[in-house]
Each structure stands twice: as C-alpha cells, then as structure tokens.
Short mmCIF file of C-alpha atoms in Angstrom, two decimals:
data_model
loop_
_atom_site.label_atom_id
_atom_site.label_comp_id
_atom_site.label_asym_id
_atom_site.label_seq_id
_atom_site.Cartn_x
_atom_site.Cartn_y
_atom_site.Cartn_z
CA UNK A 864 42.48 5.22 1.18
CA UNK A 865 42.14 8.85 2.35
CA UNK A 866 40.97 8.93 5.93
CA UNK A 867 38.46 11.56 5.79
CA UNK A 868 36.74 9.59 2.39
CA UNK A 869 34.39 6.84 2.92
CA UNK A 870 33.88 6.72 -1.37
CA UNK A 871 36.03 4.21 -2.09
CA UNK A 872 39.68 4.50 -3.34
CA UNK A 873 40.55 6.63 -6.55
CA UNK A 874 41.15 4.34 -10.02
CA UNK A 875 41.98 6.11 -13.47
CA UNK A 876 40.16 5.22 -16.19
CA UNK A 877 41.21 4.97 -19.70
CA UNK A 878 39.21 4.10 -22.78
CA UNK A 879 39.39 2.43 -26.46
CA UNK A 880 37.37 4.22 -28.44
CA UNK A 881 37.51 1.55 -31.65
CA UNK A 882 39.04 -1.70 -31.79
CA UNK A 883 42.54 -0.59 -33.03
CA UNK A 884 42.86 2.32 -31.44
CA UNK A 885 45.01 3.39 -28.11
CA UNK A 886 43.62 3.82 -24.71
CA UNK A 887 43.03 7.38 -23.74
CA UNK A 888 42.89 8.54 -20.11
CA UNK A 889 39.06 9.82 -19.54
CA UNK A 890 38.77 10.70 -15.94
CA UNK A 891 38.60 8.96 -12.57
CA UNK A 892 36.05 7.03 -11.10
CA UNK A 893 35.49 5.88 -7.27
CA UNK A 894 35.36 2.01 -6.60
CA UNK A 895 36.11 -0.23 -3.57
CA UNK A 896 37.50 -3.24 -5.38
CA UNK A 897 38.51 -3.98 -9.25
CA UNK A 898 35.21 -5.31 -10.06
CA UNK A 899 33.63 -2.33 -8.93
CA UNK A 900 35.73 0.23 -10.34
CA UNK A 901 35.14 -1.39 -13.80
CA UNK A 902 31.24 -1.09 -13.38
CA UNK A 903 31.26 2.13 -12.47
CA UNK A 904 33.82 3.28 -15.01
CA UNK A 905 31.33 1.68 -17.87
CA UNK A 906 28.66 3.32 -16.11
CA UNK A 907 30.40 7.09 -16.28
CA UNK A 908 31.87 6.52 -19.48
CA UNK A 909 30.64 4.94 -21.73
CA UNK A 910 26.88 5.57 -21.57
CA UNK A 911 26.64 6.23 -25.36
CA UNK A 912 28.45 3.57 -26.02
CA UNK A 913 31.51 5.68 -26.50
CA UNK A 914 34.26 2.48 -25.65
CA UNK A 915 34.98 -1.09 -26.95
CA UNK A 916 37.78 -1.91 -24.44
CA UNK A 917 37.94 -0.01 -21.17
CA UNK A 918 41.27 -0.25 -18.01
CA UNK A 919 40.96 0.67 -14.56
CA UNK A 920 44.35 1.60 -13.15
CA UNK A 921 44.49 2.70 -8.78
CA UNK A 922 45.55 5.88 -9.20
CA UNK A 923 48.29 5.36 -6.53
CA UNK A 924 50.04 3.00 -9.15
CA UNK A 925 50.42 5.56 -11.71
CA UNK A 926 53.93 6.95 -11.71
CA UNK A 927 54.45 10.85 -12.51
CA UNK A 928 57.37 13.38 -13.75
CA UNK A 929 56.60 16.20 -11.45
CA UNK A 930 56.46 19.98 -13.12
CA UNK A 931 59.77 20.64 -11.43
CA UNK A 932 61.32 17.98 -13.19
CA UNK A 933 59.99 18.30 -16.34
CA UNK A 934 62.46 20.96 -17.63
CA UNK A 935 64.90 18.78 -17.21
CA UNK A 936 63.76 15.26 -17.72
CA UNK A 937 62.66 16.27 -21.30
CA UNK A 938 64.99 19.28 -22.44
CA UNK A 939 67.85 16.91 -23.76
CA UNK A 940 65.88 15.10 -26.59
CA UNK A 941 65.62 18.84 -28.03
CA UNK A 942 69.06 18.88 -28.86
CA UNK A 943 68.62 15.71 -31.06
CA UNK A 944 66.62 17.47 -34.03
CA UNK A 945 68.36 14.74 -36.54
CA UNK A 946 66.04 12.06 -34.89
CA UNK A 947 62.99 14.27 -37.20
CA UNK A 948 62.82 13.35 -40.46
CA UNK A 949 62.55 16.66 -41.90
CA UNK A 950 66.51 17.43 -40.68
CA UNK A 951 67.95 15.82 -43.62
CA UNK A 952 68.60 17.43 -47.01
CA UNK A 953 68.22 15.49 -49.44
CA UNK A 954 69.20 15.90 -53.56
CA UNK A 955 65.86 17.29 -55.74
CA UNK A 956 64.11 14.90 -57.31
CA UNK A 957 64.13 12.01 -55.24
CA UNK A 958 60.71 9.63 -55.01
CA UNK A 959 59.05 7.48 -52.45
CA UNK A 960 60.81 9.21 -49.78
CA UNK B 657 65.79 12.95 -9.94
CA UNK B 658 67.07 16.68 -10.20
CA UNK B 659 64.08 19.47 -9.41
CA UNK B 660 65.24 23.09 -9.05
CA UNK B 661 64.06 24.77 -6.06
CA UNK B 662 62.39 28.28 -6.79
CA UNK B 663 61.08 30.70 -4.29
CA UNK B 664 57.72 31.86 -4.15
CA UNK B 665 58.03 34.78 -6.21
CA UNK B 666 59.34 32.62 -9.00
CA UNK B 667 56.55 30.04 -8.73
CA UNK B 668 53.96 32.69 -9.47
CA UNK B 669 55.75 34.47 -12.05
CA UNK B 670 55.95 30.79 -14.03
CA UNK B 671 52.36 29.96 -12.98
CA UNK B 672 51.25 33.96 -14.13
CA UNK B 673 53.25 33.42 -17.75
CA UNK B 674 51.72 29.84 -17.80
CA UNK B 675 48.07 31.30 -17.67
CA UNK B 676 49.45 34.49 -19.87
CA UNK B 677 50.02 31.93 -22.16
CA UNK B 678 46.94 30.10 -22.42
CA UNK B 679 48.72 26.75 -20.87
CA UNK B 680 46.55 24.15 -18.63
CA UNK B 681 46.96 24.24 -15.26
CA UNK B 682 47.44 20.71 -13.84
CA UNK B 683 46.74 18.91 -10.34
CA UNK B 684 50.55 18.81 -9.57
CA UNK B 685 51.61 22.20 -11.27
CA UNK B 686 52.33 24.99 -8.42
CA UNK B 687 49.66 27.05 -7.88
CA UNK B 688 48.46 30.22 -5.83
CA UNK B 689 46.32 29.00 -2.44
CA UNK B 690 43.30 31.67 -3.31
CA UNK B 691 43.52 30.46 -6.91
CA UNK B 692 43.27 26.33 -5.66
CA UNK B 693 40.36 27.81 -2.99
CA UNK B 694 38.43 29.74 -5.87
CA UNK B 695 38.39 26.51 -7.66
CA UNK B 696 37.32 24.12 -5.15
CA UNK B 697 34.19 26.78 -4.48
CA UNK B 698 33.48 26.98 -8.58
CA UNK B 699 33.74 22.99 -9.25
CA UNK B 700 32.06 21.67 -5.64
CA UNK B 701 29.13 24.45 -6.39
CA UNK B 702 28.63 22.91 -10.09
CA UNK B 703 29.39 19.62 -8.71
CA UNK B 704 26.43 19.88 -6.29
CA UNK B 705 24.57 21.97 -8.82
CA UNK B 706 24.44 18.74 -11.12
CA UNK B 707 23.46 16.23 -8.65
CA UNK B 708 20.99 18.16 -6.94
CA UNK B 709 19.63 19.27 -10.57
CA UNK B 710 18.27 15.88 -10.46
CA UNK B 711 15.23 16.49 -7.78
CA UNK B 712 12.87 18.90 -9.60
CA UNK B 713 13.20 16.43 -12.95
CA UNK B 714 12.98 13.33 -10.55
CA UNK B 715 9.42 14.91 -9.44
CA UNK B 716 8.28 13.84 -12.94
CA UNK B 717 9.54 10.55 -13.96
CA UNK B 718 6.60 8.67 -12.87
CA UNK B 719 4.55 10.74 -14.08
CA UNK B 720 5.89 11.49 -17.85
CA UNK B 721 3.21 11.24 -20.20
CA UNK B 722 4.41 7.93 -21.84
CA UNK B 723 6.92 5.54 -21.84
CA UNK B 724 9.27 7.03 -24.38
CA UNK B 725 9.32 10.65 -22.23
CA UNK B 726 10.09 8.48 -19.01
CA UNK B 727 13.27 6.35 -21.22
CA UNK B 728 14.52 9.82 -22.50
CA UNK B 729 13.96 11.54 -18.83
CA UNK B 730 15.63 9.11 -16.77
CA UNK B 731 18.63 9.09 -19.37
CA UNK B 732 19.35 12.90 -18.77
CA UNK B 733 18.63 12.68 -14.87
CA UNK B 734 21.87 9.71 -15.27
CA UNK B 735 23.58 12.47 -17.07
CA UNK B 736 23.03 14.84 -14.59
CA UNK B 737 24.45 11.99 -11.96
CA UNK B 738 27.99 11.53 -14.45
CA UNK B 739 28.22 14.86 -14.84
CA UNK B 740 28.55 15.52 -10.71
CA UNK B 741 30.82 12.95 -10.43
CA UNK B 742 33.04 14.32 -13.24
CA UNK B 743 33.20 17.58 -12.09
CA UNK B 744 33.46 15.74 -8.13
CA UNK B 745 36.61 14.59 -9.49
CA UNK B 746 38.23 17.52 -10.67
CA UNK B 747 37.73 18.89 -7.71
CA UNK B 748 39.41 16.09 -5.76
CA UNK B 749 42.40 16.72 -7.53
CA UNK B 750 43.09 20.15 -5.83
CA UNK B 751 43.64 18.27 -2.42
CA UNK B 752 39.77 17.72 -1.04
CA UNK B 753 37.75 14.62 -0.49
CA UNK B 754 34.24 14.00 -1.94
CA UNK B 755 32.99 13.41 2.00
CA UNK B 756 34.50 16.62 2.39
CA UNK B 757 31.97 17.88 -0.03
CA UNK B 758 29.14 16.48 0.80
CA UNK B 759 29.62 17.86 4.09
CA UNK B 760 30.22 21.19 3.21
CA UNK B 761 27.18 20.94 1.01
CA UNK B 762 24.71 19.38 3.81
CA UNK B 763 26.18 22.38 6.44
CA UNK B 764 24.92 24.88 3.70
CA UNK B 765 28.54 25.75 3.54
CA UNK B 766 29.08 24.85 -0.39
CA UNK B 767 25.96 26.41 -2.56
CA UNK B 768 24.52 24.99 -5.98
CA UNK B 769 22.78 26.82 -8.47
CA UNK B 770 19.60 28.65 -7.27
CA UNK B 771 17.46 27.69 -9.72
CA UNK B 772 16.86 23.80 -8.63
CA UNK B 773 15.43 25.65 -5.44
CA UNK B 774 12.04 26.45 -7.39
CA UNK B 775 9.59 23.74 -8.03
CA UNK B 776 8.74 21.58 -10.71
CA UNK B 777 5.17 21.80 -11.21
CA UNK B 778 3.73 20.18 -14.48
CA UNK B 779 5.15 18.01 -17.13
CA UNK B 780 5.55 21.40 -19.01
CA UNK B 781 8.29 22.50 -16.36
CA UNK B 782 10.39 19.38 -18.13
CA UNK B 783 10.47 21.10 -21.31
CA UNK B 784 11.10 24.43 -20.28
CA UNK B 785 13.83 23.32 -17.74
CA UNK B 786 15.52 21.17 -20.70
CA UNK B 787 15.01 24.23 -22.96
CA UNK B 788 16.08 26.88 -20.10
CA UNK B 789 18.14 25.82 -17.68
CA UNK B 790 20.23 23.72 -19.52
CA UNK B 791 20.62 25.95 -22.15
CA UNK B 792 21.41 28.25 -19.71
CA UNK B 793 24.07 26.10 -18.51
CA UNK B 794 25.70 25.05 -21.87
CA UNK B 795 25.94 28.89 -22.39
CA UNK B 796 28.11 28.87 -19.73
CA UNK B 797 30.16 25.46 -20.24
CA UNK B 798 30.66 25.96 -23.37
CA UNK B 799 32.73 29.08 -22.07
CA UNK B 800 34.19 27.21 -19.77
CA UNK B 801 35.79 24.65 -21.63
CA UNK B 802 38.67 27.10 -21.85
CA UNK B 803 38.74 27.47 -18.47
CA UNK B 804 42.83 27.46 -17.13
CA UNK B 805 42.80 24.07 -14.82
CA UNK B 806 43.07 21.43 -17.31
CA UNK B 807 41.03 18.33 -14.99
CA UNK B 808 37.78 21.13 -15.13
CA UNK B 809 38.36 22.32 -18.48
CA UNK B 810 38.39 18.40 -19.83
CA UNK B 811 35.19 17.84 -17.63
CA UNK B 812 33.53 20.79 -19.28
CA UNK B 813 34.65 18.90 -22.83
CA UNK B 814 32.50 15.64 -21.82
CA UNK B 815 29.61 17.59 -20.20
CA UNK B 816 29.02 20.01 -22.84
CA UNK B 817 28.55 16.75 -25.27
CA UNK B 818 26.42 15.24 -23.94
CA UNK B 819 24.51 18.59 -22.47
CA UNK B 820 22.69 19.18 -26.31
CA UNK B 821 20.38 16.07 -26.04
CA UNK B 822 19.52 17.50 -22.91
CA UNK B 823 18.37 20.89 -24.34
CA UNK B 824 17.09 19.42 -27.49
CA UNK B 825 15.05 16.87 -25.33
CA UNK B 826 13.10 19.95 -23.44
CA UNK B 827 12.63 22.12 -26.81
CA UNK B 828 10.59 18.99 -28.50
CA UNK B 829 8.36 18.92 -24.99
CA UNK B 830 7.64 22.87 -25.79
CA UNK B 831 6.54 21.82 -29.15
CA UNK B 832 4.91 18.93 -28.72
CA UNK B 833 2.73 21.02 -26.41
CA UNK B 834 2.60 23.63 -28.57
CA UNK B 835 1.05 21.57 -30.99
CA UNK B 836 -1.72 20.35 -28.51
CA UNK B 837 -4.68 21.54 -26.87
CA UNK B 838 -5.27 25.27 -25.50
CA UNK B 839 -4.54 24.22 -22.11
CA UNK B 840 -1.57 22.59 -22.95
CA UNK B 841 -0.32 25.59 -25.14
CA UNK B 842 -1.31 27.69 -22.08
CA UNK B 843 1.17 25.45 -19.96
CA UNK B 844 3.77 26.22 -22.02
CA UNK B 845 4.16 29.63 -21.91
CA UNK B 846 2.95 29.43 -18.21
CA UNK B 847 6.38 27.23 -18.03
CA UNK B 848 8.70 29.65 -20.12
CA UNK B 849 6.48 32.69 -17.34
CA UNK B 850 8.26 30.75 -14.74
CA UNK B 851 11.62 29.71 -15.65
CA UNK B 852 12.88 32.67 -17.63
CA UNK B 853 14.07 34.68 -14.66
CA UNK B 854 15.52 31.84 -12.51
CA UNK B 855 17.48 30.93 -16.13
CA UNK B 856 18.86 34.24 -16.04
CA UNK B 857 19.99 34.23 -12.99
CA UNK B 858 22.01 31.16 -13.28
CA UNK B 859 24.79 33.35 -14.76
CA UNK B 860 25.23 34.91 -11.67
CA UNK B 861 24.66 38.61 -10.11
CA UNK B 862 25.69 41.38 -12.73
CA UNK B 863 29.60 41.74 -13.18
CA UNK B 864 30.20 44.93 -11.12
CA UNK B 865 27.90 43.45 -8.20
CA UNK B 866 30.06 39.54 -8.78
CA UNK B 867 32.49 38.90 -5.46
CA UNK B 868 34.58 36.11 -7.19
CA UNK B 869 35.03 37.43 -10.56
CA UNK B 870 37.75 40.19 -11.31
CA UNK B 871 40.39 37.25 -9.65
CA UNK B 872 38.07 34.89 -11.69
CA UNK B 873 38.43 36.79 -14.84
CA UNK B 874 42.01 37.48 -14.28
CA UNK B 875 43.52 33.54 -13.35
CA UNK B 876 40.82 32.55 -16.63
CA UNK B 877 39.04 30.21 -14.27
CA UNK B 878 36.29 32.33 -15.77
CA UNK B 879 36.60 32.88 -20.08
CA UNK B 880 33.55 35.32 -20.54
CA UNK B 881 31.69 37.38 -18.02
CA UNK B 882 28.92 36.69 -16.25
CA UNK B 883 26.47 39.64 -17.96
CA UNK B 884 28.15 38.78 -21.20
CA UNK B 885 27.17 35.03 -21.42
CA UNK B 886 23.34 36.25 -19.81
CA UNK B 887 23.04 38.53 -23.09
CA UNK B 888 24.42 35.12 -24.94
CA UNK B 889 21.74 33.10 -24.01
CA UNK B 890 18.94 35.72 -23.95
CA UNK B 891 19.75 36.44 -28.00
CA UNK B 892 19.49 32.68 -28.22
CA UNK B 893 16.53 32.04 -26.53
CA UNK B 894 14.47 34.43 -28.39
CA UNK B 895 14.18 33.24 -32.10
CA UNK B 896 13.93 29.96 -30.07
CA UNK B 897 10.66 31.01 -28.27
CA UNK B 898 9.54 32.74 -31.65
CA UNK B 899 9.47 29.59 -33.73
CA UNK B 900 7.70 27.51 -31.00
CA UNK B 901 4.82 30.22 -31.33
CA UNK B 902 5.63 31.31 -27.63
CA UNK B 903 6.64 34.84 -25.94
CA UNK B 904 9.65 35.60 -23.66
CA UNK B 905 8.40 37.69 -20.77
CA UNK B 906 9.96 41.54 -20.33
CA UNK B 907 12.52 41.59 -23.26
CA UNK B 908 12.69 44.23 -25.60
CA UNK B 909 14.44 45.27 -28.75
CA UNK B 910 17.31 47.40 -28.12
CA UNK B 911 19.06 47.01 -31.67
CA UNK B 912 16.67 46.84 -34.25
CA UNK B 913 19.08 46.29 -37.36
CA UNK B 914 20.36 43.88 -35.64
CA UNK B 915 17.86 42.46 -33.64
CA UNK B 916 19.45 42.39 -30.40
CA UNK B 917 17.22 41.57 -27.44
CA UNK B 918 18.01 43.12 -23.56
CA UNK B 919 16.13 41.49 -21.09
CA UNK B 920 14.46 43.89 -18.58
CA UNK B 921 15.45 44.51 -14.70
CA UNK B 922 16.26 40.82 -12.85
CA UNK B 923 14.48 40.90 -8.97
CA UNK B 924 17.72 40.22 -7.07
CA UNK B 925 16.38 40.77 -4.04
CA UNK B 926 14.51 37.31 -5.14
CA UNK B 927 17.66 36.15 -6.60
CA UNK B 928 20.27 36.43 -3.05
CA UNK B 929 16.70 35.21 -0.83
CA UNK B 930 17.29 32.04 -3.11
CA UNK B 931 21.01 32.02 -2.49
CA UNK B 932 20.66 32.96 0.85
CA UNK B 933 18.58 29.37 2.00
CA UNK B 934 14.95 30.83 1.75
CA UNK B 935 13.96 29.59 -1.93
CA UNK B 936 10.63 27.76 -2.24
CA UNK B 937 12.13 24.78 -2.14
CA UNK B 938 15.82 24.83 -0.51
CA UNK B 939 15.02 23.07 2.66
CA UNK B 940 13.46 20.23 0.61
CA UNK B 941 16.17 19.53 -1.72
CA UNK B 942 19.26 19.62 1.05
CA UNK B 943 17.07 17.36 3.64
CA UNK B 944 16.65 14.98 0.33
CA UNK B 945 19.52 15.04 -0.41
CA UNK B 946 20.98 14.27 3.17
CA UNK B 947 18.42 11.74 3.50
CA UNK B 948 19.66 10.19 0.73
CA UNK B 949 23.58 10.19 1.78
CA UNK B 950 21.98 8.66 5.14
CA UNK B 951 20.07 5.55 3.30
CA UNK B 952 23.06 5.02 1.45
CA UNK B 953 25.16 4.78 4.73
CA UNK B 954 24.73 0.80 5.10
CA UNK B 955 26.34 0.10 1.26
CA UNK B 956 29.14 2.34 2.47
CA UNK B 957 29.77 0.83 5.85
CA UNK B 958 29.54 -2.82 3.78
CA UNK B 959 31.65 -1.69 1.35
CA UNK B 960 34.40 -0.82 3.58
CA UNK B 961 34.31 -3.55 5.53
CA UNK B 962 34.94 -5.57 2.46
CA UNK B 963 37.82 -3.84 1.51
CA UNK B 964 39.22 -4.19 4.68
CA UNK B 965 38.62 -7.96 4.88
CA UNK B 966 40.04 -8.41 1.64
CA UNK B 967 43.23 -6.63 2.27
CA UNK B 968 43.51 -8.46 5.74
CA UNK B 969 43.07 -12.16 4.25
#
C-alpha cells in the first residue's frame, strides 16, 4: 500500500455487461480486502444495473508492456499480413467463403 | 525486454505528434511535468467539485416534498459521490494519492467549483441546480470527453451518462412548480434569479483573462474554450426557460435570424471573492467536509489494522 494513502489498496475492476459477453476494464476502485473491493466496485459501477458478472483484480497483479516496448513487442506480427483473411486471392465465383 | 532509450527532446516530440494526432495519453506513456501538474489541478478540482457538490443538495433531502423527490434526490447525490471517486482515480494515476488530495483540498490548496459555495435555500434551488448547474457541467463534459489523457477522458464517458437524469431530474422540479401555485411559480424564477450567474461562471473567467488555458488548449486537456462552451449553454438554456413559462435574467438577442442569445456583463469581482475563500458559504462546506474525513477516521484506522492483521497471520 502507498505510504502516504490511508484509502485502502488500488483493485481494477472489470465488468460483464450481459451474460455472454467479455469482461471490460471500467475503472478502479479503493478496498482494504477482496470482499470489500467487490462491494464497492458494485457500488461505483453498476448502480443502473449496468453488470451481470463483475472481477476485482489488485492492481499490482496486473502485468504491463510499457510504451517503450511497445514498438517492438508488437511490430513483428505486421509483417505477417497472410494471417488476415483478406490476403488471399481467390478464383471469381467462389461461394460460402 | 528491449526498450530504446530516447532523450528528452525525443520524448516530447513523440508525446507532441501523439496529441497532434488525436492519440490518448496513458498513465505510463511519457509525458511533460507541467502537462502531468495541469492535470492533477483540472481532475483533483472536478474531483472535489463532485463530492463537495453534494452539500447544498444534501440541505434538502429531508426535506423534499415527498417520498419519490427524496428516492430520485438521494440517487443523484450517490452519483455525485461515483462520479468523485472516478475522476479521484484518474487522478491517482498521474503519481498522487487520494490523502494527498484531500489534504490539499482541506489546506484550501486544491479549489472546486465556486458555485457549491452559494446556498441552497428552498426546494426550488433543487430544480434549478439540476437544471443549471448540471447542465452547466455536462456542457462542459461533454467537451471533455475528448480530452487527451485517456483515464479522464473515459471518466468523462461514464459521468456524462449518467449526468442527463441529473439535469432532466431538476427541469421536471421547474415545471412541476411552474404548474403550481403563484408562490411557487414565484420560487421558480426567484431560483433561475439566483443560479444563472453562478452557472455561468462555472465555465471559468473569460478566455483572454484564463491562467491555465492557452497550455490547456494547446496539450487538448481542454477541447473547446471556456467563453465558447458559456455561449453553448446560454443558447441552450434559453428555449429551455421559454417553454417552462420562465425568464433568464440580463440576456439579450444579439442575432435575431438566428436567435442567438449573449448573456450580459458577469460580476467577477463576485466571481474571484468566491474563488478566493470568501463565498457565502465556503467556510461551511470545507469545515463539513473536514469534519466529515475526521468522523470517518475510526473506519480507516479499523480498516487498516485489519489489513495488517490479515497479512501478518
């Protein structure tokens, strides 16, 4: 926990909007314990009833690819355009395809 | 993991094209110190502006006129609670705490918006305040959704839908009571007398008299001018007012093909008093609001200690 916060530690907050559906990241909320941080997460986001399944995640668990990296953590999948479906050519005519 | 090391120069040179280019800014992205320090000002200022927000309309929920007012009133004061902590959040992410905040607020260091400084008086001041001053504010966050630091710019998303019930829920109080008795008619526009200038004000001092906005402008933390999104909300307002039967003080008809309203001179001489810590109400609001934080001490204390034991067993 950040010394100069007496809030509680930080926890990431991700929502299901429909049963189906993905979680989406929404915000953050601040809790002291699991329980907690699920309570107040329903209480910040979902107050119009906006979720049917809801995660808490401490924000220190969540792994990132800095900016820096970025360039080059991504930039070799661009070279591999035939992954796409629209790099093939394919003979007029065909159906179902 | 490879990262490429880049001077200074080339840092703001990507950061500049990135906000050229109309790309987010995010927590980790490289950013200039004054651009990170006008951000923390902006989002702690509409931070506090939210959570303090909720005093003048707290003034009234045991008194709203039935039980369906008091349902619908406490529903938009919660709001007005999510919506701080949303917008405490984004500012976390540039590198300062919430206590840190709070702190800066209770010192008088960190402002809010001047217009929870002036009372709420009647049950009429719930209307026009829903009507006013939060559709003074959407004016703004709407703008702001395209703000350049993604974390605010999302906040601004979720705030600005839920923000219409809020404006929609003060417009049917103006005309309920415009369908009522003299004296409640009479409150009204006694309400609308009041607020209009404080709304106007909320968008800030005029642009060539604004401190923080030509960097503002420039790094899009700002989309749309301060004066710009005032003449916004006064066009707005007006057919608004018309329909509900009441009259907008001081604005007159500068366009008459087009109808376009200017409102007449703002007193910001009142306006910086406000600001300044001499409102009618600014010493009430911060010692309420530090009282609070102090009541609330104990469940933080507790809280800790739990933690701690917890982690220690």
């Amino acid at each position: 926990m950040n010394k100069e916060d007496n809030q509680g530690q930080l926890w990431e907050v991700f929502l299901q909007t429909k049963p189906g559906m993905a979680f989406k990241h929404v915000g953050s909320v601040h809790a002291f314990d699991k329980e907690l941080a699920v309570q107040n997460a329903r209480d910040l986001y979902t107050r119009r009833g906006e979720g049917t399944g809801l995660w808490v995640v401490s924000s220190e668990e969540i792994v990132a690819v800095t900016i820096n990296e970025a360039e080059y953590f991504f930039e070799p999948i661009d070279k591999k355009i035939y992954r796409h479906p629209t790099f093939y050519n394919l003979p007029e005519g065909v159906k179902n395809m | 993991m490879l990262t490429k090391e880049l001077s200074e120069d080339q840092l703001l040179a990507e950061f500049d094209l990135k906000i050229a280019s109309d790309i987010k800014i995010e927590p980790r992205d490289w950013m200039p110190e004054e651009y990170r320090n006008q951000l923390i000002r902006q989002i702690s200022q509409h931070a506090h502006s939210e959570i303090i927000g909720m005093q003048p309309e707290g003034n009234w929920l045991n008194r709203a006129p039935s039980l369906r007012s008091k349902k619908i009133l406490m529903a938009k004061i919660q709001d007005e609670a999510g919506h701080g902590l949303y917008l405490y959040s984004a500012a976390e992410t540039l590198g300062i705490s919430r206590e840190q905040m709070i702190a800066a607020l209770h010192a008088g260091k960190a402002k809010y918006a001047s217009v929870f400084n002036y009372p709420s008086l009647n049950w009429a001041d719930m209307g026009a305040i829903g009507w006013l001053v939060d559709g003074a504010a959407i004016t703004n966050q709407v703008s702001l959704q395209r703000t350049s630091y993604g974390p605010y710019a999302r906040a601004m998303v979720r705030i600005c839908k839920e923000e219409s019930f809020h404006q929609r829920q003060g417009y049917e109080i103006m005309w309920r009571m415009m369908q009522g008795t003299e004296d409640q008619k009479r409150m009204a526009q006694d309400a609308l007398n009041r607020w209009w200038y404080p709304a106007l004000m909320m968008f800030g001092p005029h642009d060539a008299d604004s401190a923080h906005s030509s960097k503002s402008m420039k790094w899009k933390i700002k989309r749309e001018s301060n004066d710009h999104l005032r003449a916004k909300f006064v066009n707005k307002s007006i057919p608004q007012a018309e329909l509900l039967g009441l009259k907008v003080p001081d604005v007159k008809l500068i366009d008459e093909a087009s109808g376009i309203y200017e409102h007449t001179a703002i007193n910001w001489e009142e306006f910086w008093t406000v600001v300044n810590g001499n409102g009618p109400c600014n010493k009430q609001r911060i010692e309420h609001h530090i009282k609070a934080h102090e009541d609330g001490e104990w469940v933080r204390k507790t809280a800790i200690a739990a933690d701690l034991k917890h982690h220690t067993n």
